[in-house]
C-alpha atoms as a PDB file:
ATOM      1  CA  MET A   1     -50.251  13.916  44.242  1.00  0.00           C
ATOM      2  CA  PHE A   2     -47.960  15.518  46.943  1.00  0.00           C
ATOM      3  CA  TYR A   3     -47.685  11.914  48.316  1.00  0.00           C
ATOM      4  CA  ILE A   4     -46.042  11.152  45.463  1.00  0.00           C
ATOM      5  CA  ASP A   5     -43.287  13.878  45.281  1.00  0.00           C
ATOM      6  CA  GLY A   6     -43.012  12.923  49.028  1.00  0.00           C
ATOM      7  CA  LEU A   7     -42.112   9.264  47.897  1.00  0.00           C
ATOM      8  CA  LEU A   8     -39.847  10.436  44.794  1.00  0.00           C
ATOM      9  CA  SER A   9     -37.652  13.436  46.917  1.00  0.00           C
ATOM     10  CA  ARG A  10     -37.268  10.737  49.962  1.00  0.00           C
ATOM     11  CA  PHE A  11     -36.183   8.097  47.164  1.00  0.00           C
ATOM     12  CA  LEU A  12     -33.815  10.803  45.588  1.00  0.00           C
ATOM     13  CA  ARG A  13     -32.336  11.716  48.745  1.00  0.00           C
ATOM     14  CA  TYR A  14     -31.852   8.241  49.681  1.00  0.00           C
ATOM     15  CA  PHE A  15     -30.553   7.059  46.002  1.00  0.00           C
ATOM     16  CA  LEU A  16     -28.066  10.338  46.041  1.00  0.00           C
ATOM     17  CA  GLY A  17     -26.924   9.911  49.738  1.00  0.00           C
ATOM     18  CA  ASN A  18     -26.276   6.136  49.696  1.00  0.00           C
ATOM     19  CA  TYR A  19     -25.012   5.531  46.304  1.00  0.00           C
ATOM     20  CA  ILE A  20     -23.043   8.549  44.881  1.00  0.00           C
ATOM     21  CA  ASP A  21     -20.454   9.967  46.408  1.00  0.00           C
ATOM     22  CA  ILE A  22     -21.174  13.566  45.925  1.00  0.00           C
ATOM     23  CA  ASP A  23     -17.445  14.875  46.859  1.00  0.00           C
ATOM     24  CA  PHE A  24     -16.251  11.960  44.346  1.00  0.00           C
ATOM     25  CA  THR A  25     -18.273  13.151  41.639  1.00  0.00           C
ATOM     26  CA  LEU A  26     -17.281  16.828  42.259  1.00  0.00           C
ATOM     27  CA  TRP A  27     -13.917  16.284  42.226  1.00  0.00           C
ATOM     28  CA  VAL A  28     -13.766  14.066  39.210  1.00  0.00           C
ATOM     29  CA  SER A  29     -15.961  16.776  37.293  1.00  0.00           C
ATOM     30  CA  TRP A  30     -13.068  19.314  38.484  1.00  0.00           C
ATOM     31  CA  LEU A  31     -10.118  17.050  37.324  1.00  0.00           C
ATOM     32  CA  LEU A  32     -11.661  16.368  33.787  1.00  0.00           C
ATOM     33  CA  THR A  33     -12.374  19.979  33.253  1.00  0.00           C
ATOM     34  CA  PRO A  34      -9.110  20.988  32.149  1.00  0.00           C
ATOM     35  CA  LEU A  35      -9.118  17.819  29.754  1.00  0.00           C
ATOM     36  CA  PHE A  36     -12.098  18.542  28.262  1.00  0.00           C
ATOM     37  CA  ILE A  37     -11.090  22.310  27.712  1.00  0.00           C
ATOM     38  CA  THR A  38      -7.970  21.926  26.242  1.00  0.00           C
ATOM     39  CA  ILE A  39      -8.769  18.453  24.062  1.00  0.00           C
ATOM     40  CA  PHE A  40     -12.272  18.242  23.320  1.00  0.00           C
ATOM     41  CA  LEU A  41     -13.365  21.545  22.664  1.00  0.00           C
ATOM     42  CA  PRO A  42     -10.686  22.384  20.387  1.00  0.00           C
ATOM     43  CA  LEU A  43     -11.699  19.201  18.540  1.00  0.00           C
ATOM     44  CA  ILE A  44     -15.433  20.499  18.225  1.00  0.00           C
ATOM     45  CA  ILE A  45     -13.905  24.085  17.267  1.00  0.00           C
ATOM     46  CA  LEU A  46     -11.575  21.870  14.452  1.00  0.00           C
ATOM     47  CA  SER A  47     -14.514  19.756  13.355  1.00  0.00           C
ATOM     48  CA  MET A  48     -16.690  23.005  12.706  1.00  0.00           C
ATOM     49  CA  VAL A  49     -13.724  24.658  10.870  1.00  0.00           C
ATOM     50  CA  TYR A  50     -13.460  21.406   8.557  1.00  0.00           C
ATOM     51  CA  LEU A  51     -17.315  21.321   7.803  1.00  0.00           C
ATOM     52  CA  SER A  52     -16.927  24.823   6.794  1.00  0.00           C
ATOM     53  CA  ALA A  53     -14.171  24.004   4.630  1.00  0.00           C
ATOM     54  CA  ILE A  54     -16.381  21.293   2.984  1.00  0.00           C
ATOM     55  CA  MET A  55     -19.344  23.267   2.494  1.00  0.00           C
ATOM     56  CA  LEU A  56     -17.294  26.084   1.062  1.00  0.00           C
ATOM     57  CA  TYR A  57     -15.207  23.777  -1.349  1.00  0.00           C
ATOM     58  CA  MET A  58     -18.833  22.494  -2.361  1.00  0.00           C
ATOM     59  CA  TYR A  59     -19.441  26.021  -3.188  1.00  0.00           C
ATOM     60  CA  ARG A  60     -16.866  26.824  -5.217  1.00  0.00           C
ATOM     61  CA  PHE A  61     -17.110  24.156  -7.469  1.00  0.00           C
ATOM     62  CA  GLY A  62     -20.518  24.422  -8.095  1.00  0.00           C
ATOM     63  CA  GLN A  63     -21.920  21.400  -6.309  1.00  0.00           C
ATOM     64  CA  TRP A  64     -24.459  23.212  -4.363  1.00  0.00           C
ATOM     65  CA  GLN A  65     -25.826  24.348  -8.027  1.00  0.00           C
ATOM     66  CA  ARG A  66     -25.905  21.132  -8.882  1.00  0.00           C
ATOM     67  CA  LEU A  67     -27.267  19.339  -5.304  1.00  0.00           C
ATOM     68  CA  LYS A  68     -30.166  22.179  -5.628  1.00  0.00           C
ATOM     69  CA  GLU A  69     -30.547  20.558  -9.540  1.00  0.00           C
ATOM     70  CA  ILE A  70     -31.040  17.069  -8.059  1.00  0.00           C
ATOM     71  CA  LEU A  71     -33.349  17.977  -5.257  1.00  0.00           C
ATOM     72  CA  THR A  72     -35.798  20.231  -7.492  1.00  0.00           C
ATOM     73  CA  GLU A  73     -36.122  18.296 -10.603  1.00  0.00           C
ATOM     74  CA  GLU A  74     -37.606  14.715 -11.453  1.00  0.00           C
ATOM     75  CA  PHE A  75     -35.174  12.373  -9.988  1.00  0.00           C
ATOM     76  CA  THR A  76     -35.828   9.124  -7.891  1.00  0.00           C
ATOM     77  CA  PHE A  77     -35.113   9.468  -4.418  1.00  0.00           C
ATOM     78  CA  TRP A  78     -32.336   7.070  -4.578  1.00  0.00           C
ATOM     79  CA  HIS A  79     -30.740   9.033  -7.073  1.00  0.00           C
ATOM     80  CA  ARG A  80     -31.254  12.295  -4.761  1.00  0.00           C
ATOM     81  CA  ALA A  81     -30.247  10.569  -1.818  1.00  0.00           C
ATOM     82  CA  ARG A  82     -26.729   9.014  -3.456  1.00  0.00           C
ATOM     83  CA  THR A  83     -26.271  12.140  -5.179  1.00  0.00           C
ATOM     84  CA  VAL A  84     -26.094  14.065  -1.660  1.00  0.00           C
ATOM     85  CA  ILE A  85     -23.816  11.149  -0.035  1.00  0.00           C
ATOM     86  CA  ALA A  86     -21.166  11.445  -3.040  1.00  0.00           C
ATOM     87  CA  THR A  87     -21.070  15.183  -3.035  1.00  0.00           C
ATOM     88  CA  MET A  88     -20.377  15.100   0.422  1.00  0.00           C
ATOM     89  CA  TRP A  89     -17.521  12.132   0.531  1.00  0.00           C
ATOM     90  CA  ASP A  90     -15.977  14.304  -2.980  1.00  0.00           C
ATOM     91  CA  ALA A  91     -15.693  16.984  -0.967  1.00  0.00           C
ATOM     92  CA  HIS A  92     -14.418  15.362   2.385  1.00  0.00           C
ATOM     93  CA  GLY A  93     -11.847  13.812   0.301  1.00  0.00           C
ATOM     94  CA  TRP A  94     -10.463  16.791  -1.537  1.00  0.00           C
ATOM     95  CA  VAL A  95     -10.269  19.023   1.876  1.00  0.00           C
ATOM     96  CA  TRP A  96      -8.614  15.736   4.392  1.00  0.00           C
ATOM     97  CA  HIS A  97      -6.475  14.200   2.013  1.00  0.00           C
ATOM     98  CA  GLY A  98      -6.208  16.542  -1.440  1.00  0.00           C
ATOM     99  CA  TYR A  99      -7.734  13.275  -3.048  1.00  0.00           C
ATOM    100  CA  GLU A 100      -7.334  12.595  -6.749  1.00  0.00           C
ATOM    101  CA  VAL A 101      -8.156  10.075  -9.130  1.00  0.00           C
ATOM    102  CA  VAL A 102      -5.441   9.665 -11.845  1.00  0.00           C
ATOM    103  CA  ASN A 103      -6.352   7.688 -15.182  1.00  0.00           C
ATOM    104  CA  MET A 104      -9.931   7.797 -14.488  1.00  0.00           C
ATOM    105  CA  ASP A 105     -10.867   7.885 -18.291  1.00  0.00           C
ATOM    106  CA  ARG A 106      -9.708   3.929 -17.997  1.00  0.00           C
ATOM    107  CA  ILE A 107     -13.504   3.706 -16.217  1.00  0.00           C
ATOM    108  CA  PRO A 108     -15.648   2.985 -18.742  1.00  0.00           C
ATOM    109  CA  ASP A 109     -18.625   4.987 -19.625  1.00  0.00           C
ATOM    110  CA  ASN A 110     -21.591   2.577 -20.098  1.00  0.00           C
ATOM    111  CA  SER A 111     -19.983  -0.700 -20.216  1.00  0.00           C
ATOM    112  CA  SER A 112     -19.329  -3.670 -17.878  1.00  0.00           C
ATOM    113  CA  ALA A 113     -15.952  -4.002 -15.444  1.00  0.00           C
ATOM    114  CA  LEU A 114     -14.766  -5.445 -12.566  1.00  0.00           C
ATOM    115  CA  ILE A 115     -12.684  -3.197 -10.169  1.00  0.00           C
ATOM    116  CA  ILE A 116      -9.900  -5.063  -8.021  1.00  0.00           C
ATOM    117  CA  TYR A 117      -8.269  -2.955  -5.368  1.00  0.00           C
ATOM    118  CA  TYR A 118      -6.109  -3.155  -2.391  1.00  0.00           C
ATOM    119  CA  HIS A 119      -8.017  -3.183   0.912  1.00  0.00           C
ATOM    120  CA  GLY A 120      -6.485  -0.537   3.537  1.00  0.00           C
ATOM    121  CA  ALA A 121      -7.125  -0.530   6.951  1.00  0.00           C
ATOM    122  CA  LEU A 122     -10.235   1.536   6.347  1.00  0.00           C
ATOM    123  CA  PRO A 123     -11.053   1.700   2.938  1.00  0.00           C
ATOM    124  CA  VAL A 124     -12.032   5.354   3.114  1.00  0.00           C
ATOM    125  CA  ASP A 125     -10.303   5.746  -0.895  1.00  0.00           C
ATOM    126  CA  LEU A 126     -12.630   3.267  -2.027  1.00  0.00           C
ATOM    127  CA  TYR A 127     -15.561   5.676  -0.765  1.00  0.00           C
ATOM    128  CA  TYR A 128     -13.869   8.647  -2.485  1.00  0.00           C
ATOM    129  CA  PHE A 129     -13.295   6.879  -5.587  1.00  0.00           C
ATOM    130  CA  LEU A 130     -17.284   5.684  -5.599  1.00  0.00           C
ATOM    131  CA  SER A 131     -18.208   9.099  -4.988  1.00  0.00           C
ATOM    132  CA  LYS A 132     -15.815  10.356  -7.978  1.00  0.00           C
ATOM    133  CA  VAL A 133     -17.103   7.470 -10.230  1.00  0.00           C
ATOM    134  CA  PHE A 134     -20.629   8.669  -9.528  1.00  0.00           C
ATOM    135  CA  LEU A 135     -20.008  12.364 -10.044  1.00  0.00           C
ATOM    136  CA  VAL A 136     -17.856  11.947 -12.973  1.00  0.00           C
ATOM    137  CA  LYS A 137     -19.446   9.057 -14.837  1.00  0.00           C
ATOM    138  CA  ASN A 138     -23.041   9.646 -13.527  1.00  0.00           C
ATOM    139  CA  ARG A 139     -22.599   5.807 -12.746  1.00  0.00           C
ATOM    140  CA  LEU A 140     -22.970   3.608  -9.387  1.00  0.00           C
ATOM    141  CA  MET A 141     -20.393   1.222  -8.668  1.00  0.00           C
ATOM    142  CA  HIS A 142     -21.638  -1.939  -7.077  1.00  0.00           C
ATOM    143  CA  THR A 143     -19.256  -3.034  -4.214  1.00  0.00           C
ATOM    144  CA  VAL A 144     -18.920  -6.355  -2.446  1.00  0.00           C
ATOM    145  CA  ALA A 145     -18.557  -6.430   1.324  1.00  0.00           C
ATOM    146  CA  ASP A 146     -18.234  -8.841   4.311  1.00  0.00           C
ATOM    147  CA  ASN A 147     -21.020 -10.487   5.583  1.00  0.00           C
ATOM    148  CA  PHE A 148     -20.615  -9.192   8.884  1.00  0.00           C
ATOM    149  CA  LEU A 149     -20.922  -5.526   7.587  1.00  0.00           C
ATOM    150  CA  PHE A 150     -24.659  -6.554   7.224  1.00  0.00           C
ATOM    151  CA  ARG A 151     -24.871  -7.709  10.722  1.00  0.00           C
ATOM    152  CA  ILE A 152     -24.286  -4.366  12.261  1.00  0.00           C
ATOM    153  CA  PRO A 153     -27.306  -2.632  13.202  1.00  0.00           C
ATOM    154  CA  GLY A 154     -28.343   0.505  11.360  1.00  0.00           C
ATOM    155  CA  LEU A 155     -26.137  -0.738   7.630  1.00  0.00           C
ATOM    156  CA  ARG A 156     -28.452  -2.941   6.101  1.00  0.00           C
ATOM    157  CA  ILE A 157     -29.768   0.187   4.261  1.00  0.00           C
ATOM    158  CA  LEU A 158     -26.348   0.645   2.375  1.00  0.00           C
ATOM    159  CA  GLY A 159     -26.999  -2.552   0.342  1.00  0.00           C
ATOM    160  CA  GLU A 160     -30.340  -1.360  -0.881  1.00  0.00           C
ATOM    161  CA  GLY A 161     -28.611   2.108  -1.518  1.00  0.00           C
ATOM    162  CA  LEU A 162     -25.553   2.194  -2.379  1.00  0.00           C
ATOM    163  CA  ARG A 163     -25.821  -1.348  -4.049  1.00  0.00           C
ATOM    164  CA  VAL A 164     -23.559  -3.142  -1.320  1.00  0.00           C
ATOM    165  CA  ILE A 165     -23.817  -7.117  -1.671  1.00  0.00           C
ATOM    166  CA  PRO A 166     -22.206 -10.040   0.190  1.00  0.00           C
ATOM    167  CA  GLY A 167     -21.708 -11.246  -3.282  1.00  0.00           C
ATOM    168  CA  THR A 168     -21.610 -14.942  -4.370  1.00  0.00           C
ATOM    169  CA  VAL A 169     -19.715 -15.671  -8.265  1.00  0.00           C
ATOM    170  CA  LYS A 170     -23.548 -16.105  -9.203  1.00  0.00           C
ATOM    171  CA  GLN A 171     -24.695 -12.920  -7.928  1.00  0.00           C
ATOM    172  CA  CYS A 172     -21.499 -10.743  -9.197  1.00  0.00           C
ATOM    173  CA  SER A 173     -21.535 -12.414 -12.768  1.00  0.00           C
ATOM    174  CA  ASP A 174     -25.200 -11.500 -13.126  1.00  0.00           C
ATOM    175  CA  ILE A 175     -25.053  -7.983 -11.883  1.00  0.00           C
ATOM    176  CA  LEU A 176     -21.790  -7.486 -14.251  1.00  0.00           C
ATOM    177  CA  GLN A 177     -23.703  -9.059 -17.394  1.00  0.00           C
ATOM    178  CA  ASP A 178     -26.329  -6.259 -16.704  1.00  0.00           C
ATOM    179  CA  ASN A 179     -24.044  -3.797 -17.918  1.00  0.00           C
ATOM    180  CA  ASN A 180     -22.864  -2.723 -14.066  1.00  0.00           C
ATOM    181  CA  ILE A 181     -19.163  -2.165 -12.894  1.00  0.00           C
ATOM    182  CA  MET A 182     -18.499  -3.665  -9.433  1.00  0.00           C
ATOM    183  CA  ALA A 183     -15.674  -3.563  -7.328  1.00  0.00           C
ATOM    184  CA  ILE A 184     -14.087  -6.000  -5.258  1.00  0.00           C
ATOM    185  CA  SER A 185     -10.904  -6.644  -2.492  1.00  0.00           C
ATOM    186  CA  PRO A 186      -9.606 -10.159  -3.087  1.00  0.00           C
ATOM    187  CA  GLY A 187      -7.974  -9.685   0.288  1.00  0.00           C
ATOM    188  CA  GLY A 188     -10.607  -8.609   2.328  1.00  0.00           C
ATOM    189  CA  LEU A 189     -10.979  -8.027   6.017  1.00  0.00           C
ATOM    190  CA  TYR A 190      -7.755 -10.100   6.073  1.00  0.00           C
ATOM    191  CA  GLU A 191      -5.397  -8.129   4.248  1.00  0.00           C
ATOM    192  CA  ALA A 192      -7.388  -4.750   6.185  1.00  0.00           C
ATOM    193  CA  GLN A 193      -6.805  -6.340   9.535  1.00  0.00           C
ATOM    194  CA  LEU A 194      -3.438  -7.607   8.896  1.00  0.00           C
ATOM    195  CA  GLY A 195      -1.523  -5.511   6.174  1.00  0.00           C
ATOM    196  CA  ASP A 196       1.123  -3.316   7.298  1.00  0.00           C
ATOM    197  CA  SER A 197       3.139  -0.555   5.775  1.00  0.00           C
ATOM    198  CA  TYR A 198       4.712  -2.787   3.503  1.00  0.00           C
ATOM    199  CA  TYR A 199       1.658  -3.307   0.934  1.00  0.00           C
ATOM    200  CA  LYS A 200       1.864  -6.967   0.525  1.00  0.00           C
ATOM    201  CA  LEU A 201      -1.118  -8.507  -0.970  1.00  0.00           C
ATOM    202  CA  MET A 202      -3.016 -10.794   1.196  1.00  0.00           C
ATOM    203  CA  TRP A 203      -5.168 -12.670  -0.865  1.00  0.00           C
ATOM    204  CA  ARG A 204      -4.406 -15.902   0.051  1.00  0.00           C
ATOM    205  CA  ARG A 205      -5.264 -17.717  -2.847  1.00  0.00           C
ATOM    206  CA  ARG A 206      -8.685 -16.385  -3.693  1.00  0.00           C
ATOM    207  CA  MET A 207      -9.916 -16.299  -6.798  1.00  0.00           C
ATOM    208  CA  GLY A 208     -13.426 -15.755  -6.590  1.00  0.00           C
ATOM    209  CA  PHE A 209     -13.098 -12.133  -8.372  1.00  0.00           C
ATOM    210  CA  ALA A 210     -11.601 -14.104 -11.203  1.00  0.00           C
ATOM    211  CA  LYS A 211     -14.541 -16.645 -11.906  1.00  0.00           C
ATOM    212  CA  VAL A 212     -16.760 -13.828 -11.911  1.00  0.00           C
ATOM    213  CA  ALA A 213     -14.976 -11.764 -14.584  1.00  0.00           C
ATOM    214  CA  ILE A 214     -14.611 -15.165 -16.353  1.00  0.00           C
ATOM    215  CA  GLU A 215     -18.338 -16.037 -16.337  1.00  0.00           C
ATOM    216  CA  ALA A 216     -19.155 -12.486 -17.009  1.00  0.00           C
ATOM    217  CA  LYS A 217     -16.802 -11.722 -19.765  1.00  0.00           C
ATOM    218  CA  VAL A 218     -15.919  -8.506 -18.881  1.00  0.00           C
ATOM    219  CA  PRO A 219     -12.859  -6.809 -18.205  1.00  0.00           C
ATOM    220  CA  ILE A 220     -10.614  -6.113 -14.749  1.00  0.00           C
ATOM    221  CA  ILE A 221      -9.080  -2.752 -13.940  1.00  0.00           C
ATOM    222  CA  PRO A 222      -6.481  -2.913 -11.312  1.00  0.00           C
ATOM    223  CA  ILE A 223      -6.706   0.379  -9.035  1.00  0.00           C
ATOM    224  CA  PHE A 224      -4.210   1.622  -5.893  1.00  0.00           C
ATOM    225  CA  THR A 225      -4.502   4.179  -3.638  1.00  0.00           C
ATOM    226  CA  ARG A 226      -1.175   5.878  -2.774  1.00  0.00           C
ATOM    227  CA  ASN A 227      -0.496   6.439   1.329  1.00  0.00           C
ATOM    228  CA  ILE A 228      -3.853   4.679   2.225  1.00  0.00           C
ATOM    229  CA  ARG A 229      -2.109   2.797   4.829  1.00  0.00           C
ATOM    230  CA  GLU A 230      -0.689   5.795   6.316  1.00  0.00           C
ATOM    231  CA  SER A 231      -4.574   7.595   6.733  1.00  0.00           C
ATOM    232  CA  PHE A 232      -5.498   4.685   9.136  1.00  0.00           C
ATOM    233  CA  ARG A 233      -3.399   2.032  10.479  1.00  0.00           C
ATOM    234  CA  THR A 234      -3.525  -1.178  12.512  1.00  0.00           C
ATOM    235  CA  VAL A 235      -1.742  -1.768  15.512  1.00  0.00           C
ATOM    236  CA  GLY A 236       1.731  -3.601  14.866  1.00  0.00           C
ATOM    237  CA  TRP A 237       2.206  -5.382  17.926  1.00  0.00           C
ATOM    238  CA  LEU A 238       0.714  -9.087  18.915  1.00  0.00           C
ATOM    239  CA  LYS A 239       0.065  -9.756  15.160  1.00  0.00           C
ATOM    240  CA  SER A 240       0.236 -13.722  15.557  1.00  0.00           C
ATOM    241  CA  PHE A 241      -2.793 -13.279  18.043  1.00  0.00           C
ATOM    242  CA  TRP A 242      -4.780 -11.128  15.999  1.00  0.00           C
ATOM    243  CA  ASN A 243      -4.106 -13.680  13.004  1.00  0.00           C
ATOM    244  CA  LYS A 244      -5.502 -16.684  14.871  1.00  0.00           C
ATOM    245  CA  LEU A 245      -8.152 -14.240  16.435  1.00  0.00           C
ATOM    246  CA  TYR A 246      -9.591 -13.206  12.877  1.00  0.00           C
ATOM    247  CA  ILE A 247      -9.131 -16.393  11.978  1.00  0.00           C
ATOM    248  CA  TYR A 248     -11.431 -17.782  14.675  1.00  0.00           C
ATOM    249  CA  THR A 249     -13.650 -15.318  14.770  1.00  0.00           C
ATOM    250  CA  ARG A 250     -14.192 -13.438  10.897  1.00  0.00           C
ATOM    251  CA  LEU A 251     -14.504 -10.522  12.744  1.00  0.00           C
ATOM    252  CA  PRO A 252     -12.297  -7.285  12.016  1.00  0.00           C
ATOM    253  CA  LEU A 253     -11.172  -7.047  16.132  1.00  0.00           C
ATOM    254  CA  VAL A 254      -7.843  -5.268  15.410  1.00  0.00           C
ATOM    255  CA  PRO A 255      -7.523  -1.861  17.033  1.00  0.00           C
ATOM    256  CA  ILE A 256      -7.417   0.610  14.366  1.00  0.00           C
ATOM    257  CA  TYR A 257      -5.669   4.379  14.898  1.00  0.00           C
ATOM    258  CA  GLY A 258      -5.163   7.228  12.861  1.00  0.00           C
ATOM    259  CA  GLY A 259      -7.282   9.521  10.797  1.00  0.00           C
ATOM    260  CA  PHE A 260      -4.098  11.508   9.661  1.00  0.00           C
ATOM    261  CA  PRO A 261      -4.666  13.569   6.496  1.00  0.00           C
ATOM    262  CA  VAL A 262      -2.070  12.416   4.268  1.00  0.00           C
ATOM    263  CA  LYS A 263      -2.478  12.949   0.319  1.00  0.00           C
ATOM    264  CA  LEU A 264      -4.151  10.252  -1.167  1.00  0.00           C
ATOM    265  CA  VAL A 265      -3.903   9.402  -4.886  1.00  0.00           C
ATOM    266  CA  THR A 266      -5.810   6.459  -6.437  1.00  0.00           C
ATOM    267  CA  TYR A 267      -4.379   4.976  -9.472  1.00  0.00           C
ATOM    268  CA  VAL A 268      -6.130   3.484 -11.870  1.00  0.00           C
ATOM    269  CA  GLY A 269      -4.375   0.554 -13.891  1.00  0.00           C
ATOM    270  CA  GLU A 270      -4.600  -0.621 -17.572  1.00  0.00           C
ATOM    271  CA  PRO A 271      -7.826  -2.631 -17.804  1.00  0.00           C
ATOM    272  CA  ILE A 272      -7.129  -6.432 -18.340  1.00  0.00           C
ATOM    273  CA  PRO A 273      -9.252  -7.728 -21.060  1.00  0.00           C
ATOM    274  CA  TYR A 274     -11.520 -10.823 -21.033  1.00  0.00           C
ATOM    275  CA  ASP A 275      -9.306 -13.664 -22.048  1.00  0.00           C
ATOM    276  CA  PRO A 276     -11.445 -17.204 -22.670  1.00  0.00           C
ATOM    277  CA  ASN A 277      -7.872 -19.036 -22.613  1.00  0.00           C
ATOM    278  CA  LEU A 278      -6.970 -17.971 -18.962  1.00  0.00           C
ATOM    279  CA  THR A 279      -7.809 -20.233 -16.218  1.00  0.00           C
ATOM    280  CA  PRO A 280      -9.592 -18.498 -12.994  1.00  0.00           C
ATOM    281  CA  GLU A 281      -5.530 -19.265 -11.392  1.00  0.00           C
ATOM    282  CA  GLU A 282      -3.738 -17.728 -14.238  1.00  0.00           C
ATOM    283  CA  LEU A 283      -6.190 -14.707 -14.518  1.00  0.00           C
ATOM    284  CA  ALA A 284      -6.004 -14.153 -10.419  1.00  0.00           C
ATOM    285  CA  LYS A 285      -2.142 -14.255 -10.869  1.00  0.00           C
ATOM    286  CA  LYS A 286      -1.781 -11.844 -13.471  1.00  0.00           C
ATOM    287  CA  VAL A 287      -4.028  -9.201 -11.747  1.00  0.00           C
ATOM    288  CA  ALA A 288      -2.235  -9.890  -8.279  1.00  0.00           C
ATOM    289  CA  TYR A 289       0.729  -8.903 -10.488  1.00  0.00           C
ATOM    290  CA  ALA A 290      -0.802  -5.601 -12.152  1.00  0.00           C
ATOM    291  CA  VAL A 291      -2.157  -4.536  -8.707  1.00  0.00           C
ATOM    292  CA  GLU A 292       1.422  -5.620  -7.356  1.00  0.00           C
ATOM    293  CA  ASP A 293       3.032  -2.957  -9.940  1.00  0.00           C
ATOM    294  CA  LEU A 294       1.000  -0.284  -9.235  1.00  0.00           C
ATOM    295  CA  ILE A 295       2.402  -0.570  -5.640  1.00  0.00           C
ATOM    296  CA  LYS A 296       5.669  -0.957  -6.979  1.00  0.00           C
ATOM    297  CA  THR A 297       5.337   2.354  -9.013  1.00  0.00           C
ATOM    298  CA  HIS A 298       3.320   4.661  -7.309  1.00  0.00           C
ATOM    299  CA  GLN A 299       4.047   3.722  -3.417  1.00  0.00           C
ATOM    300  CA  LYS A 300       7.466   3.921  -1.658  1.00  0.00           C
ATOM    301  CA  THR A 301       7.591   1.431   1.316  1.00  0.00           C
ATOM    302  CA  PRO A 302       7.476   1.343   4.238  1.00  0.00           C
ATOM    303  CA  GLY A 303       4.850   3.673   4.005  1.00  0.00           C
ATOM    304  CA  SER A 304       5.381   7.016   6.097  1.00  0.00           C
ATOM    305  CA  ILE A 305       2.829   9.312   7.966  1.00  0.00           C
ATOM    306  CA  LEU A 306       5.365  11.939   7.526  1.00  0.00           C
ATOM    307  CA  ARG A 307       5.967  11.785   4.352  1.00  0.00           C
ATOM    308  CA  GLY A 308       2.349  11.556   3.426  1.00  0.00           C
ATOM    309  CA  LEU A 309       1.481  13.949   5.501  1.00  0.00           C
ATOM    310  CA  LEU A 310       4.508  16.477   3.797  1.00  0.00           C
ATOM    311  CA  GLU A 311       3.047  15.401   0.294  1.00  0.00           C
ATOM    312  CA  ARG A 312       0.205  17.543   1.066  1.00  0.00           C
ATOM    313  CA  LEU A 313       2.649  20.638   0.688  1.00  0.00           C
ATOM    314  CA  PRO A 314       1.580  23.052  -2.468  1.00  0.00           C
ATOM    315  CA  GLN A 315       4.859  22.196  -4.178  1.00  0.00           C
ATOM    316  CA  ASN A 316       3.749  18.904  -4.269  1.00  0.00           C
ATOM    317  CA  ARG A 317       0.210  19.236  -4.943  1.00  0.00           C
ATOM    318  CA  ARG A 318      -1.266  19.265  -8.750  1.00  0.00           C
ATOM    319  CA  HIS A 319      -3.323  22.205  -9.112  1.00  0.00           C
ATOM    320  CA  TYR A 320      -6.931  21.631 -10.744  1.00  0.00           C
ATOM    321  CA  ALA A 321      -9.146  23.863 -11.243  1.00  0.00           C
ATOM    322  CA  TYR A 322     -12.125  21.319 -10.850  1.00  0.00           C
ATOM    323  CA  PRO A 323     -10.784  18.224  -9.127  1.00  0.00           C
ATOM    324  CA  TRP A 324     -13.640  16.287 -10.450  1.00  0.00           C
ATOM    325  CA  LYS A 325     -12.907  17.174 -14.374  1.00  0.00           C
ATOM    326  CA  SER A 326      -9.255  16.807 -14.499  1.00  0.00           C
ATOM    327  CA  TYR A 327      -7.962  13.488 -14.795  1.00  0.00           C
END
């Protein structure tokens, strides 16, 4: 035992003396200490403050009681898990973005519908919207995501728990025919990565969603979230390079920055009913026009982070006693 301890001691002295510059290490720690004190510690405190605000929000609007009922009554494991997740996202959306949904009544209570949305650089609005629908309508919305999401370690459980799927036309059609609601972004990752604050649709003649709606014989509901491009943005330089890189790799490699607490409001458009006389091309154009009309009506372009932040001021906010019950 003493022999092993001696070997370990000599090895540590040899390693520290030959491979680690103690003076340099001390200098780096001295250099970074002010940075840690002035940036990281305030960020930790700020995160704790907002976590406290989220918890108080949940308490104020009765969500703690709802969680207690869900967790103690005879619900399935997945329903309990989804309720906790939806409550957390709903609280985060209200605290950080003052998130609201306008015309929630257009989302059906017990029938099928295909929801088409504009894809932001990071679709946090979709997370908030899914949570609202789950809490208000008590309906779990299926969503179609890019294949790369399912290759990320640890995220496969999203498919099982939150009904996130890669989504072929047949698979999506079967889900809708089973009296469900589903959300699809025709622009997908391409629109997310290469879109900008002018909010131009980048659907590249995609019409698979139209084939799904026609095959399932369901209405299409367009939605759009104001300021979604101001919450998170992609870098605006070297667009041709990022375009070629995406086409080659099909991966989200364009750098994203943001997290700005701008005002987010999701507008639910008029449902487009099923019409057997429309071809997929005609239906796709009709839906694109509907989404573009929502953008034109509710979004000033080019988008402005400052304007989105100013919309959070009290005189610009709509006051709700219970944000998920007033639409």
